[in-house]
mmCIF file of C-alpha atoms and ligand atoms in Angstrom:
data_model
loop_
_atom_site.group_PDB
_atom_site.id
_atom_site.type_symbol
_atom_site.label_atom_id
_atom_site.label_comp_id
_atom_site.label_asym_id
_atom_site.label_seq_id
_atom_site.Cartn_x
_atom_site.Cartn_y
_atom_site.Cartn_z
ATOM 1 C CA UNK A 1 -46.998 198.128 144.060
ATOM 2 C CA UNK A 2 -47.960 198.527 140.433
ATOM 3 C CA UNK A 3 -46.732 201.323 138.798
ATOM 4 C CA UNK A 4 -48.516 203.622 136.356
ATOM 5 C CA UNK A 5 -46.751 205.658 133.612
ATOM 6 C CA UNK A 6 -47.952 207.765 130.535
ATOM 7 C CA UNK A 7 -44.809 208.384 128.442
ATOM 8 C CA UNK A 8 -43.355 205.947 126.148
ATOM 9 C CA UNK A 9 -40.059 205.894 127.419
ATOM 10 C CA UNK A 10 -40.851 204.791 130.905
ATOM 11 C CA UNK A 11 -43.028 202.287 130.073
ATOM 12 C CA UNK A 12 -40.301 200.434 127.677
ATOM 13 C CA UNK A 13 -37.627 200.943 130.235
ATOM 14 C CA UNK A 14 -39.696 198.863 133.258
ATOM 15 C CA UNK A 15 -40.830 196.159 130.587
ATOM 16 C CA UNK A 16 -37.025 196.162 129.782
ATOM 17 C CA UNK A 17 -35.861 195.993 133.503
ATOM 18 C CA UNK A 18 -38.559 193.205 134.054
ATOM 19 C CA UNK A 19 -36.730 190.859 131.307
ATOM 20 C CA UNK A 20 -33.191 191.475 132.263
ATOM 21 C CA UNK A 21 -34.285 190.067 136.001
ATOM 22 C CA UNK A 22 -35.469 187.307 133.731
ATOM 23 C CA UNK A 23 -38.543 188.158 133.970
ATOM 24 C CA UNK A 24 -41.354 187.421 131.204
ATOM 25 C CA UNK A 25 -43.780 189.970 130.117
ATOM 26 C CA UNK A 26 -47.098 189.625 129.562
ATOM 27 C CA UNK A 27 -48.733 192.227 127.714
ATOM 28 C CA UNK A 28 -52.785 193.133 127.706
ATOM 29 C CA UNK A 29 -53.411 196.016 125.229
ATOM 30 C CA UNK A 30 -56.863 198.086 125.618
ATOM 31 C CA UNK A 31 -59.131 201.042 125.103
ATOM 32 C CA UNK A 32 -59.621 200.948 128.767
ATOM 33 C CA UNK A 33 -63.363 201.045 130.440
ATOM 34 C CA UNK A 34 -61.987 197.755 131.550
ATOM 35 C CA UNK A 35 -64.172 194.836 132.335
ATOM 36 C CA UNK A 36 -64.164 191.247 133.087
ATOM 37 C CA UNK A 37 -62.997 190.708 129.192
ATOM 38 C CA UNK A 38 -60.047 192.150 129.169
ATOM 39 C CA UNK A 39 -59.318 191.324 133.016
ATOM 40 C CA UNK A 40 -59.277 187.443 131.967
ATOM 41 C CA UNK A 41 -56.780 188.609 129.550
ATOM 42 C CA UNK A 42 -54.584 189.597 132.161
ATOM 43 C CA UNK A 43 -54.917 186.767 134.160
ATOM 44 C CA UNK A 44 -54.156 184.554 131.612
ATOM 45 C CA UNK A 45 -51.039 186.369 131.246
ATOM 46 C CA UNK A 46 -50.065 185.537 134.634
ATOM 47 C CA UNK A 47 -51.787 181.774 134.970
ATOM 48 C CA UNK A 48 -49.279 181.471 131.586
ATOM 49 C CA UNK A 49 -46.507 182.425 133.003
ATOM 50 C CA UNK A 50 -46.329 186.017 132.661
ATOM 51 C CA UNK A 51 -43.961 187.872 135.661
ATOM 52 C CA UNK A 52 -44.140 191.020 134.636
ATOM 53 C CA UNK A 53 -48.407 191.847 133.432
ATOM 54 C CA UNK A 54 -48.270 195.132 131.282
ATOM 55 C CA UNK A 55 -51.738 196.598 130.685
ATOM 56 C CA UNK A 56 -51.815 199.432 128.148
ATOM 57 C CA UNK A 57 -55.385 202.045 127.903
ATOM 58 C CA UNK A 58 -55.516 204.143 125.065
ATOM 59 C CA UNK A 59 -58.195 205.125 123.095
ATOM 60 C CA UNK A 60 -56.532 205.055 119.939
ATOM 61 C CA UNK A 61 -57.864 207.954 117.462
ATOM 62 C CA UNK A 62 -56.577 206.295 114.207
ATOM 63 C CA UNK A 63 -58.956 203.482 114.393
ATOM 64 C CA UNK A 64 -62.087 205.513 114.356
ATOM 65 C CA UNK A 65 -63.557 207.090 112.029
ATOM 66 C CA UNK A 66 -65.246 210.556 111.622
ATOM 67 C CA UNK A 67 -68.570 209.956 112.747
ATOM 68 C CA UNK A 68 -67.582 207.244 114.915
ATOM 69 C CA UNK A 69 -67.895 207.247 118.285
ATOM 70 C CA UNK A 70 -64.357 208.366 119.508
ATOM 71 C CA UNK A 71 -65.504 211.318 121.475
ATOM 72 C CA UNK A 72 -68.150 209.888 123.370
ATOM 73 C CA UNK A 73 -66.026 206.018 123.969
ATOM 74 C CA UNK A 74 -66.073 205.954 128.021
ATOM 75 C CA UNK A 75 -63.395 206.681 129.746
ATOM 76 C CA UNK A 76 -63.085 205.420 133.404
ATOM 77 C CA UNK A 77 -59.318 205.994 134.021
ATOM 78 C CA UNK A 78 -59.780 205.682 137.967
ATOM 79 C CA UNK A 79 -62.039 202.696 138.060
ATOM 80 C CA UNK A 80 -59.423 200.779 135.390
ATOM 81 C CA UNK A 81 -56.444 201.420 137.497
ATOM 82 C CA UNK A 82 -58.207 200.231 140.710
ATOM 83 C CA UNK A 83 -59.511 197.138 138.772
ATOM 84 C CA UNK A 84 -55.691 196.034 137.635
ATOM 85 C CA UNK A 85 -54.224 197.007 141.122
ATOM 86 C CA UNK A 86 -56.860 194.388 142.687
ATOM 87 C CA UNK A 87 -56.078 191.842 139.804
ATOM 88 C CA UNK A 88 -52.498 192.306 140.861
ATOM 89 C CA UNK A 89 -51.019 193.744 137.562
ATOM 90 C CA UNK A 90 -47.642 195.220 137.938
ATOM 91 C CA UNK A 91 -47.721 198.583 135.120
ATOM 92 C CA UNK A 92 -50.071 200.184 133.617
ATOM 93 C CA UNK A 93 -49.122 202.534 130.241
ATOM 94 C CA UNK A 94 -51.793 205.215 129.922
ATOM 95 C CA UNK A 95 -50.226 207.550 127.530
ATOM 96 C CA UNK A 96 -51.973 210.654 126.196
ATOM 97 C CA UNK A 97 -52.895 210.958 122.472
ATOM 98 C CA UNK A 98 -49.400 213.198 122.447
ATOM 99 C CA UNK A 99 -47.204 210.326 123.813
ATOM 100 C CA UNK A 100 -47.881 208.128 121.260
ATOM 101 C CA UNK A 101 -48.511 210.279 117.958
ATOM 102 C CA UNK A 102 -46.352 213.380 118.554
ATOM 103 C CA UNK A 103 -46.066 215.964 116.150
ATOM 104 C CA UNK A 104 -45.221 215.130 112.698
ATOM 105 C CA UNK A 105 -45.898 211.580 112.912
ATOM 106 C CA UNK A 106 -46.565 210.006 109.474
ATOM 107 C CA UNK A 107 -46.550 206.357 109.495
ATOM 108 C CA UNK A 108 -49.211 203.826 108.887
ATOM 109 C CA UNK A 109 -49.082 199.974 109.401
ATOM 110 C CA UNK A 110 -51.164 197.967 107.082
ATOM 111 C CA UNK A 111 -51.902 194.263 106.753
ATOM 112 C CA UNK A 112 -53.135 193.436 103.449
ATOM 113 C CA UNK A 113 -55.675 190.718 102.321
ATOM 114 C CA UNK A 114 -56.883 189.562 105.514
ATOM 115 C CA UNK A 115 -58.096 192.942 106.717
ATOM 116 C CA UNK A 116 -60.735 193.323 103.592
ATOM 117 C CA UNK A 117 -63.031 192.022 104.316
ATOM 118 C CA UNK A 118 -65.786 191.940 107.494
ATOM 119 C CA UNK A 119 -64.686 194.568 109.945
ATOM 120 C CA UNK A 120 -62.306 195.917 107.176
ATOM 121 C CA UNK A 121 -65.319 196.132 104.592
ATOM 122 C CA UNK A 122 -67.556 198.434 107.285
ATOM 123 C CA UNK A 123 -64.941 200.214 108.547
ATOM 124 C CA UNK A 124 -62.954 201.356 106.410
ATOM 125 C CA UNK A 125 -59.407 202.504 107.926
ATOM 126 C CA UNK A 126 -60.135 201.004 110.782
ATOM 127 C CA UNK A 127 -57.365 198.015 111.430
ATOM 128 C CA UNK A 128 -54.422 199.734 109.680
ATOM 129 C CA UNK A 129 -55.149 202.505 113.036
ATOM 130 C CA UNK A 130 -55.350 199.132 114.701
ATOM 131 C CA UNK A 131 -52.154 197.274 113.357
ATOM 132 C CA UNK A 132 -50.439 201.052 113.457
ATOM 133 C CA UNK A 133 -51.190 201.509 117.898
ATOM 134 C CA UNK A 134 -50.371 197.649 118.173
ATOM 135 C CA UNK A 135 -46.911 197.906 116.302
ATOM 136 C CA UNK A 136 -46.186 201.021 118.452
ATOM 137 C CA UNK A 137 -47.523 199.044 121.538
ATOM 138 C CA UNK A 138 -44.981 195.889 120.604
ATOM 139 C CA UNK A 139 -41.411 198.448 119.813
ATOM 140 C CA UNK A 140 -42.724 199.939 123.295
ATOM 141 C CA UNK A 141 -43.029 196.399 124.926
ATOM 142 C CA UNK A 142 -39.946 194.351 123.320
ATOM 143 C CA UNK A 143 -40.385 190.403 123.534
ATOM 144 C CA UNK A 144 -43.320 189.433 125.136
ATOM 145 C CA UNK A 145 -46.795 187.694 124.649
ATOM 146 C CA UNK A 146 -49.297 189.654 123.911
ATOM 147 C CA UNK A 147 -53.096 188.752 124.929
ATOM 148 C CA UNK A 148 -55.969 189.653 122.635
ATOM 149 C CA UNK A 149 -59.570 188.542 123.212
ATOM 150 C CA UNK A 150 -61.295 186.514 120.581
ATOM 151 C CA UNK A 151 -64.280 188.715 120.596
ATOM 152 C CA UNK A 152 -62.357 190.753 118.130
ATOM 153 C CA UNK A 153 -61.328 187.620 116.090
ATOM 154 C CA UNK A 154 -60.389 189.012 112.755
ATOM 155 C CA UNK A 155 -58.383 191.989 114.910
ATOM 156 C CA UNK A 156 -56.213 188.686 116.653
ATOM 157 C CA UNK A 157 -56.434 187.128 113.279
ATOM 158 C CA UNK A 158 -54.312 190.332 111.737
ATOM 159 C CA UNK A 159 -52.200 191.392 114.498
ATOM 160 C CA UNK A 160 -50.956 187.804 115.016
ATOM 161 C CA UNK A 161 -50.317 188.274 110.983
ATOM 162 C CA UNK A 162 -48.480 191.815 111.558
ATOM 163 C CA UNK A 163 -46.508 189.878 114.350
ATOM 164 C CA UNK A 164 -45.450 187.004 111.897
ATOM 165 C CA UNK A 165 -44.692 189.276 108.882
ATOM 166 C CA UNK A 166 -42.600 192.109 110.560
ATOM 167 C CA UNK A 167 -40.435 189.309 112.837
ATOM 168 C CA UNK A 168 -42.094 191.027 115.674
ATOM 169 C CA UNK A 169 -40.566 189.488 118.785
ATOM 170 C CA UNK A 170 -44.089 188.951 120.072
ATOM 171 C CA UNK A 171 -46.143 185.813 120.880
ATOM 172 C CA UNK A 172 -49.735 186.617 120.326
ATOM 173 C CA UNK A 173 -52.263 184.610 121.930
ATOM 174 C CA UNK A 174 -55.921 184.636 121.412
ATOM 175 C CA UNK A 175 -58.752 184.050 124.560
ATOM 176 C CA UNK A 176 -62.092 182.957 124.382
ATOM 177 C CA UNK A 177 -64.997 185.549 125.050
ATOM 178 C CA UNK A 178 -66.173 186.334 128.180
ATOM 179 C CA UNK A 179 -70.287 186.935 128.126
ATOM 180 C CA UNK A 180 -72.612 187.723 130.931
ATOM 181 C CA UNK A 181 -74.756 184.956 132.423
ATOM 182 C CA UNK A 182 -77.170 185.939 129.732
ATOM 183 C CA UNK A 183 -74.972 185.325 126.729
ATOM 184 C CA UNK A 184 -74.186 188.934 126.154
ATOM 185 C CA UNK A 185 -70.765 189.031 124.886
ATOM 186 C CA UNK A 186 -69.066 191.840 127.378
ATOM 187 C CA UNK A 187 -68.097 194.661 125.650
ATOM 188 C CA UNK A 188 -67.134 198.676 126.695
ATOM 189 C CA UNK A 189 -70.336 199.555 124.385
ATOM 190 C CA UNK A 190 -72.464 197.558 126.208
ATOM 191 C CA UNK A 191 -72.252 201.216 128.346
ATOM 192 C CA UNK A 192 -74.803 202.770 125.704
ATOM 193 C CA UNK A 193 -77.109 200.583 125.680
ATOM 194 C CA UNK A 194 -80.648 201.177 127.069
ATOM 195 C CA UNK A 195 -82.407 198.474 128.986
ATOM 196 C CA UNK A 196 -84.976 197.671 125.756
ATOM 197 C CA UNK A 197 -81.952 197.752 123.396
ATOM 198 C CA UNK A 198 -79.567 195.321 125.824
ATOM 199 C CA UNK A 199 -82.720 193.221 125.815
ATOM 200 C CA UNK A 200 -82.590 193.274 121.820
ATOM 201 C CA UNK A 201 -78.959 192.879 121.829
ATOM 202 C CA UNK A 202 -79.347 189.491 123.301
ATOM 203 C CA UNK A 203 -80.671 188.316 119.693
ATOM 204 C CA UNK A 204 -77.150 188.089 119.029
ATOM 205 C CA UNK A 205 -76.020 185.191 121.552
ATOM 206 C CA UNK A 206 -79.659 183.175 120.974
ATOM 207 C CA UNK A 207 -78.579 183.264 117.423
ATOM 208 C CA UNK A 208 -75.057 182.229 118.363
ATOM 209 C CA UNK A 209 -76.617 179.524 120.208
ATOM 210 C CA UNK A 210 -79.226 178.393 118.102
ATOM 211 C CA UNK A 211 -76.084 177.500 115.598
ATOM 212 C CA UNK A 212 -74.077 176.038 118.102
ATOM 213 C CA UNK A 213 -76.665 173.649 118.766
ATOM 214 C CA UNK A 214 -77.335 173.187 114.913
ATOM 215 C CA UNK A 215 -73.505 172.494 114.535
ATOM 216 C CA UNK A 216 -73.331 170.116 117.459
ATOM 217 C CA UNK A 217 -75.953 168.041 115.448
ATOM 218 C CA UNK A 218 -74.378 167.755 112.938
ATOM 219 C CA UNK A 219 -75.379 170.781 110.897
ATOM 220 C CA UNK A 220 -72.246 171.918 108.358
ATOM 221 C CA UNK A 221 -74.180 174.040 105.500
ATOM 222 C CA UNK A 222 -72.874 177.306 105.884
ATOM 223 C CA UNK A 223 -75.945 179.099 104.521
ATOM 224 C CA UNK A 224 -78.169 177.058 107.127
ATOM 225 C CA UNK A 225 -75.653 178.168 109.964
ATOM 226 C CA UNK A 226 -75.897 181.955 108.978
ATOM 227 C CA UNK A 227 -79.604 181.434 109.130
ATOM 228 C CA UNK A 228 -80.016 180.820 111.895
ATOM 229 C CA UNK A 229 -77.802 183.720 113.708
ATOM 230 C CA UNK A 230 -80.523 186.060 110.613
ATOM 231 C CA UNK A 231 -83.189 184.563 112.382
ATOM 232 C CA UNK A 232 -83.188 185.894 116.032
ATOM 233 C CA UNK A 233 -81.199 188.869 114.618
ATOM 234 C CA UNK A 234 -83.070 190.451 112.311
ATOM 235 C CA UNK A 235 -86.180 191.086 114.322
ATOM 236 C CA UNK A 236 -84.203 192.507 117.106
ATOM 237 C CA UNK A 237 -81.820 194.700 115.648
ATOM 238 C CA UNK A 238 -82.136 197.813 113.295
ATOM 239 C CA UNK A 239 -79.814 197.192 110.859
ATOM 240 C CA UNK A 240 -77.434 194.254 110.081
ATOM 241 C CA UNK A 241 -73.528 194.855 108.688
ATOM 242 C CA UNK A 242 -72.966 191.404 108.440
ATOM 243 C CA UNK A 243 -73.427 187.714 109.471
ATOM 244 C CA UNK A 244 -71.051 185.192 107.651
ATOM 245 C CA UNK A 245 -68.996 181.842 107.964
ATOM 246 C CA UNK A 246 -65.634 182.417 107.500
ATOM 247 C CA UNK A 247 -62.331 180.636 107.691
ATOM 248 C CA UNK A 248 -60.874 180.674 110.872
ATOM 249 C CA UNK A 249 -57.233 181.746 108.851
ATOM 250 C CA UNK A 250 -58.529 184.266 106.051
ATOM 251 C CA UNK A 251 -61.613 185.162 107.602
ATOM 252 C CA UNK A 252 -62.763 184.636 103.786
ATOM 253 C CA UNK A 253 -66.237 183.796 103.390
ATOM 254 C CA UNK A 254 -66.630 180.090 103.358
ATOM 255 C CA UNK A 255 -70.199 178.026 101.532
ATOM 256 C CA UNK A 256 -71.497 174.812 100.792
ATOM 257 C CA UNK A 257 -70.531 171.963 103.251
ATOM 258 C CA UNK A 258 -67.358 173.238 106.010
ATOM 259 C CA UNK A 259 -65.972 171.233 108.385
ATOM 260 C CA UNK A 260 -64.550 174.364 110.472
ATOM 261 C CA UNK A 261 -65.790 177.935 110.795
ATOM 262 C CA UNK A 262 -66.320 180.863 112.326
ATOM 263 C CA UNK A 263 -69.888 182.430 112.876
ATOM 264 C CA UNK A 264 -68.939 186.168 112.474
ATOM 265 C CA UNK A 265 -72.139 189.397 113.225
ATOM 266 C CA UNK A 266 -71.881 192.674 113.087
ATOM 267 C CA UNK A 267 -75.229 194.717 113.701
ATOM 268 C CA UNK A 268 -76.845 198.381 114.966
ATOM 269 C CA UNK A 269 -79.125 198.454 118.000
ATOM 270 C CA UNK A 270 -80.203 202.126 117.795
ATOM 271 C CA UNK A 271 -76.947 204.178 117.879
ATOM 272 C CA UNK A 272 -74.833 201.091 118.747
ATOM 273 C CA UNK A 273 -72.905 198.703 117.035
ATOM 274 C CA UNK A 274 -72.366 195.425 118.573
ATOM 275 C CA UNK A 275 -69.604 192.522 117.322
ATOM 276 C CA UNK A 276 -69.631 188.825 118.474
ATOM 277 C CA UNK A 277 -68.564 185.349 116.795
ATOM 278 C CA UNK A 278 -68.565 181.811 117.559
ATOM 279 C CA UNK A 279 -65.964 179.444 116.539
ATOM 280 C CA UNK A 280 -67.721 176.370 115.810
ATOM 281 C CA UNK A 281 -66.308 173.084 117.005
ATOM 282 C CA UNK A 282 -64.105 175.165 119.246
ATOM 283 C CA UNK A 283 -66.185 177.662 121.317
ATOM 284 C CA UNK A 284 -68.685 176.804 123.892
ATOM 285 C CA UNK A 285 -72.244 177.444 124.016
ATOM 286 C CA UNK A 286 -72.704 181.281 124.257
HETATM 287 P P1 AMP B 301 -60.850 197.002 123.615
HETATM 288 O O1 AMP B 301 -60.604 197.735 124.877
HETATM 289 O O2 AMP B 301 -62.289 196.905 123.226
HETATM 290 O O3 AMP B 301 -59.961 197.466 122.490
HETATM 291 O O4 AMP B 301 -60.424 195.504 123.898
HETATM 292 C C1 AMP B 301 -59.137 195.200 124.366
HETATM 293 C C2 AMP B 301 -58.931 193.715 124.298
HETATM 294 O O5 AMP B 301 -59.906 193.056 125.102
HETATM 295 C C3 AMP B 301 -59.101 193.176 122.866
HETATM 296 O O6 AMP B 301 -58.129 192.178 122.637
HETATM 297 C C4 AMP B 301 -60.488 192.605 122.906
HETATM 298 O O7 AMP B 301 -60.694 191.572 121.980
HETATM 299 C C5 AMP B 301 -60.556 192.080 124.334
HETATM 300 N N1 AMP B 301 -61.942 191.920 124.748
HETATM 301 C C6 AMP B 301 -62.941 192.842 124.689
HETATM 302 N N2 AMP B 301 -64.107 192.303 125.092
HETATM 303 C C7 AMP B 301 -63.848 191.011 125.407
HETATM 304 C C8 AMP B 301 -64.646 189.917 125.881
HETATM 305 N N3 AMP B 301 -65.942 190.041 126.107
HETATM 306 N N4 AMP B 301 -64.035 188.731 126.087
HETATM 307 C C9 AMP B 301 -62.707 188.589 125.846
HETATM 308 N N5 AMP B 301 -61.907 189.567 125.406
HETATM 309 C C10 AMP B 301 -62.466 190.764 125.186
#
């Protein structure tokens, strides 16, 4: 039977009683409007090992900011819990905004350096909300591993930091993307999209690809990678945030000649903003 709880203090106390029956605990966090993404993340919780899979939903108001789309972010509470009770998870946490920043709460968890630039350039505020939830997610969980997908790379990049820093008790582990058959990378905002701007969006994984290809032939100029994600992006989608190269560690910008990478976009179809990477050498074909 899985159990569901919203308050804090339940939800440590059955991730405590799973590890004193020696259980380990596995631990998926999310914003919920759950979909084959972050399901794989819960299964590769259990295929690691995991006996006790903790799935957390919270739309978490401290990484959004005013303007963003916070109050229109889908939530599908029923549909999630029936999607983890087929998967076979055994709690979920689905605490209200209340539970988790009650009254008078004044703390803020920041990672410095790696969090400047990229997602941290564009949205301002954003990851220290981020790296504040997930170190309030981790005291809730105690020791576990903790399963982030790599479609938000630098956001694994800096919680696995956080983890390392504050001698969290946490293993983080980062899992490839999961995309649709047509390379779109799958993603709660993929909700928004009309059917002429998910037929845009797709720019995005033939960019992806097109630099794949280029990179399994040998191609290692990082302004001749980037290119080619510009190319099919440009004409599809209104505006552009970013596309770079970056170091798989910093997430600093890397030119000239690299021999690893990570192809990193961030870009507006009409009112939506859609993220997706490749990880070049690593990743396969999008
Ligand atoms: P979110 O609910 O968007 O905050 O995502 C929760 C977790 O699921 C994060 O670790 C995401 O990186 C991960 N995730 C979201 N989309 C995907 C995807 N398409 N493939 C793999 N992981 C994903």
């Amino acid at each position: 039977m899985m159990e569901v709880c919203h308050e804090r203090a339940e939800f440590s106390a059955a991730c405590e009683r799973a590890r004193g029956e020696g259980g380990r605990v596995g631990l998926v966090p999310t914003m919920g409007a759950l979909h084959a993404g972050h399901l794989s993340l819960a299964r590769a919780a259990r295929r690691d090992g995991a006996d006790f899979v903790a799935l957390t939903i919270f739309v978490n108001p401290l990484q959004f900011a005013p303007g963003e789309d916070l109050d229109r972010y889908p939530r599908t509470l029923e549909a999630d819990l029936d999607a983890c009770r087929e998967l076979g998870v055994d709690l979920v946490f689905a605490p209200a905004r209340d539970a988790m920043y009650p009254a008078g709460f004044q703390t803020e968890v920041r990672v410095t350096g790696i969090t400047r630039q990229l997602e941290g350039e564009h949205r301002p505020g954003h990851f220290d909300g981020v790296t504040t939830v997930v170190a309030k997610l981790f005291a809730n969980t105690g020791r576990c591993h903790a399963y982030f997908g790599r479609k938000d790379f630098q956001q694994w990049r800096i919680v696995e930091r956080m983890a390392r820093d504050l001698d969290l008790p946490v293993d983080v582990v980062g899992m490839p993307i999961v995309r649709e058959a047509d390379g779109l990378a799958l993603s709660s905002r993929n909700r928004y999209l009309s059917s002429d701007e998910r037929e845009r969006a797709l720019g995005i994984a033939r960019g992806l690809r097109s630099a794949h290809d280029a990179w399994q032939a040998g191609t290692r100029h990082a302004d001749a990678l980037s290119k080619l994600v510009r190319q099919e992006v440009e004409p599809a989608f209104d505006r552009i945030d970013y596309v770079a190269l970056a170091s798989p560690d910093t997430l600093e910008r890397v030119d000239g000649e690299v021999n690893e990478g990570v192809l990193l976009i961030a870009a507006h179809v009409g009112k939506t903003r859609l993220i997706d990477n490749l990880w070049l050498g690593v990743d396969t074909r999008p």
